mmCIF file of C-alpha atoms in Angstrom:
data_model
loop_
_atom_site.group_PDB
_atom_site.id
_atom_site.type_symbol
_atom_site.label_atom_id
_atom_site.label_comp_id
_atom_site.label_asym_id
_atom_site.label_seq_id
_atom_site.Cartn_x
_atom_site.Cartn_y
_atom_site.Cartn_z
ATOM 1 C CA UNK A 1 -29.758 -13.810 -38.959
ATOM 2 C CA UNK A 2 -30.718 -10.795 -36.875
ATOM 3 C CA UNK A 3 -31.897 -7.539 -38.368
ATOM 4 C CA UNK A 4 -31.794 -3.954 -37.110
ATOM 5 C CA UNK A 5 -32.251 -0.305 -37.977
ATOM 6 C CA UNK A 6 -32.188 2.959 -36.079
ATOM 7 C CA UNK A 7 -33.440 6.459 -36.746
ATOM 8 C CA UNK A 8 -34.247 9.746 -35.030
ATOM 9 C CA UNK A 9 -37.649 11.385 -34.800
ATOM 10 C CA UNK A 10 -38.687 14.729 -33.295
ATOM 11 C CA UNK A 11 -42.494 14.878 -33.227
ATOM 12 C CA UNK A 12 -44.342 18.175 -32.877
ATOM 13 C CA UNK A 13 -47.146 18.758 -30.381
ATOM 14 C CA UNK A 14 -50.322 16.839 -31.276
ATOM 15 C CA UNK A 15 -48.567 15.135 -34.182
ATOM 16 C CA UNK A 16 -48.772 11.428 -35.000
ATOM 17 C CA UNK A 17 -45.765 10.171 -36.933
ATOM 18 C CA UNK A 18 -46.167 7.214 -39.299
ATOM 19 C CA UNK A 19 -43.142 5.550 -40.853
ATOM 20 C CA UNK A 20 -41.910 2.380 -42.509
ATOM 21 C CA UNK A 21 -38.656 0.992 -41.118
ATOM 22 C CA UNK A 22 -36.616 -1.187 -43.499
ATOM 23 C CA UNK A 23 -34.515 -3.668 -41.512
ATOM 24 C CA UNK A 24 -30.974 -4.552 -42.577
ATOM 25 C CA UNK A 25 -28.947 -7.666 -41.649
ATOM 26 C CA UNK A 26 -27.091 -7.410 -38.332
ATOM 27 C CA UNK A 27 -24.694 -10.149 -37.131
ATOM 28 C CA UNK A 28 -24.771 -8.984 -33.491
ATOM 29 C CA UNK A 29 -26.423 -11.444 -31.080
ATOM 30 C CA UNK A 30 -29.423 -10.876 -28.835
ATOM 31 C CA UNK A 31 -30.685 -12.592 -25.694
ATOM 32 C CA UNK A 32 -34.326 -13.619 -25.312
ATOM 33 C CA UNK A 33 -35.984 -15.705 -22.673
ATOM 34 C CA UNK A 34 -38.764 -16.260 -20.169
ATOM 35 C CA UNK A 35 -38.630 -15.973 -16.381
ATOM 36 C CA UNK A 36 -40.733 -18.193 -14.164
ATOM 37 C CA UNK A 37 -41.378 -18.027 -10.441
ATOM 38 C CA UNK A 38 -41.112 -20.809 -7.890
ATOM 39 C CA UNK A 39 -44.776 -21.559 -8.584
ATOM 40 C CA UNK A 40 -43.910 -22.344 -12.221
ATOM 41 C CA UNK A 41 -45.879 -19.329 -13.517
ATOM 42 C CA UNK A 42 -44.437 -16.496 -15.646
ATOM 43 C CA UNK A 43 -42.686 -13.816 -13.587
ATOM 44 C CA UNK A 44 -44.099 -10.561 -14.956
ATOM 45 C CA UNK A 45 -42.234 -7.384 -14.036
ATOM 46 C CA UNK A 46 -38.909 -9.067 -13.244
ATOM 47 C CA UNK A 47 -35.881 -6.823 -13.765
ATOM 48 C CA UNK A 48 -33.292 -8.269 -16.171
ATOM 49 C CA UNK A 49 -29.917 -6.515 -15.968
ATOM 50 C CA UNK A 50 -26.893 -7.269 -18.175
ATOM 51 C CA UNK A 51 -23.307 -6.596 -17.098
ATOM 52 C CA UNK A 52 -20.088 -7.208 -19.000
ATOM 53 C CA UNK A 53 -18.126 -9.813 -17.059
ATOM 54 C CA UNK A 54 -15.077 -7.499 -16.980
ATOM 55 C CA UNK A 55 -17.114 -4.601 -15.450
ATOM 56 C CA UNK A 56 -19.457 -6.421 -13.029
ATOM 57 C CA UNK A 57 -20.611 -3.280 -11.184
ATOM 58 C CA UNK A 58 -21.707 -1.296 -14.245
ATOM 59 C CA UNK A 59 -24.939 -2.401 -15.920
ATOM 60 C CA UNK A 60 -25.019 -1.911 -19.685
ATOM 61 C CA UNK A 61 -28.630 -2.895 -20.460
ATOM 62 C CA UNK A 62 -31.740 -3.381 -18.345
ATOM 63 C CA UNK A 63 -35.356 -4.251 -19.093
ATOM 64 C CA UNK A 64 -38.437 -5.678 -17.410
ATOM 65 C CA UNK A 65 -40.282 -8.838 -18.355
ATOM 66 C CA UNK A 66 -43.744 -8.564 -19.895
ATOM 67 C CA UNK A 67 -46.951 -10.095 -18.477
ATOM 68 C CA UNK A 68 -45.865 -13.529 -19.769
ATOM 69 C CA UNK A 69 -42.399 -13.277 -18.189
ATOM 70 C CA UNK A 70 -40.706 -12.728 -21.569
ATOM 71 C CA UNK A 71 -37.748 -10.447 -22.245
ATOM 72 C CA UNK A 72 -35.528 -9.504 -25.177
ATOM 73 C CA UNK A 73 -32.209 -7.663 -24.927
ATOM 74 C CA UNK A 74 -29.808 -6.698 -27.669
ATOM 75 C CA UNK A 75 -27.805 -6.176 -29.599
ATOM 76 C CA UNK A 76 -24.845 -7.602 -27.707
ATOM 77 C CA UNK A 77 -21.195 -7.932 -28.728
ATOM 78 C CA UNK A 78 -20.265 -11.295 -30.285
ATOM 79 C CA UNK A 79 -17.807 -13.284 -28.167
ATOM 80 C CA UNK A 80 -18.228 -11.046 -25.105
ATOM 81 C CA UNK A 81 -18.934 -12.742 -21.751
ATOM 82 C CA UNK A 82 -21.960 -11.255 -19.950
ATOM 83 C CA UNK A 83 -23.355 -11.639 -16.459
ATOM 84 C CA UNK A 84 -27.170 -11.675 -16.430
ATOM 85 C CA UNK A 85 -28.978 -10.811 -13.192
ATOM 86 C CA UNK A 86 -32.705 -11.339 -12.665
ATOM 87 C CA UNK A 87 -34.560 -9.620 -9.807
ATOM 88 C CA UNK A 88 -38.248 -9.952 -8.964
ATOM 89 C CA UNK A 89 -39.849 -7.786 -6.266
ATOM 90 C CA UNK A 90 -42.065 -9.722 -3.882
ATOM 91 C CA UNK A 91 -44.389 -7.589 -1.793
ATOM 92 C CA UNK A 92 -43.591 -5.074 0.924
ATOM 93 C CA UNK A 93 -43.751 -2.024 -1.349
ATOM 94 C CA UNK A 94 -43.893 1.252 0.594
ATOM 95 C CA UNK A 95 -45.120 4.499 -0.948
ATOM 96 C CA UNK A 96 -42.922 7.476 -0.134
ATOM 97 C CA UNK A 97 -44.992 10.633 0.265
ATOM 98 C CA UNK A 98 -43.323 13.760 -1.097
ATOM 99 C CA UNK A 99 -43.997 17.108 0.549
ATOM 100 C CA UNK A 100 -43.894 20.417 -1.273
#
């Protein structure tokens, strides 16, 4: 069983907000996993993008993997077919200087 909850918060300047979040049962599925590179090591910073199969050009959810290559995405719609794309940048990053 999955669990979820949502809420809004509008913190004031210099305020720390502390709360307790009670989770309630949620039947919607989630996708979790780990990405690994060709060297067999975790692929940190890989972009995971989810598309509905019927709208393949419109991403609905995106996240990056953590330092251990792990990701978690959800909730998803039960019974819906999704296309998952994984992209990992490999070098050749150029900094674009902005002028005023």
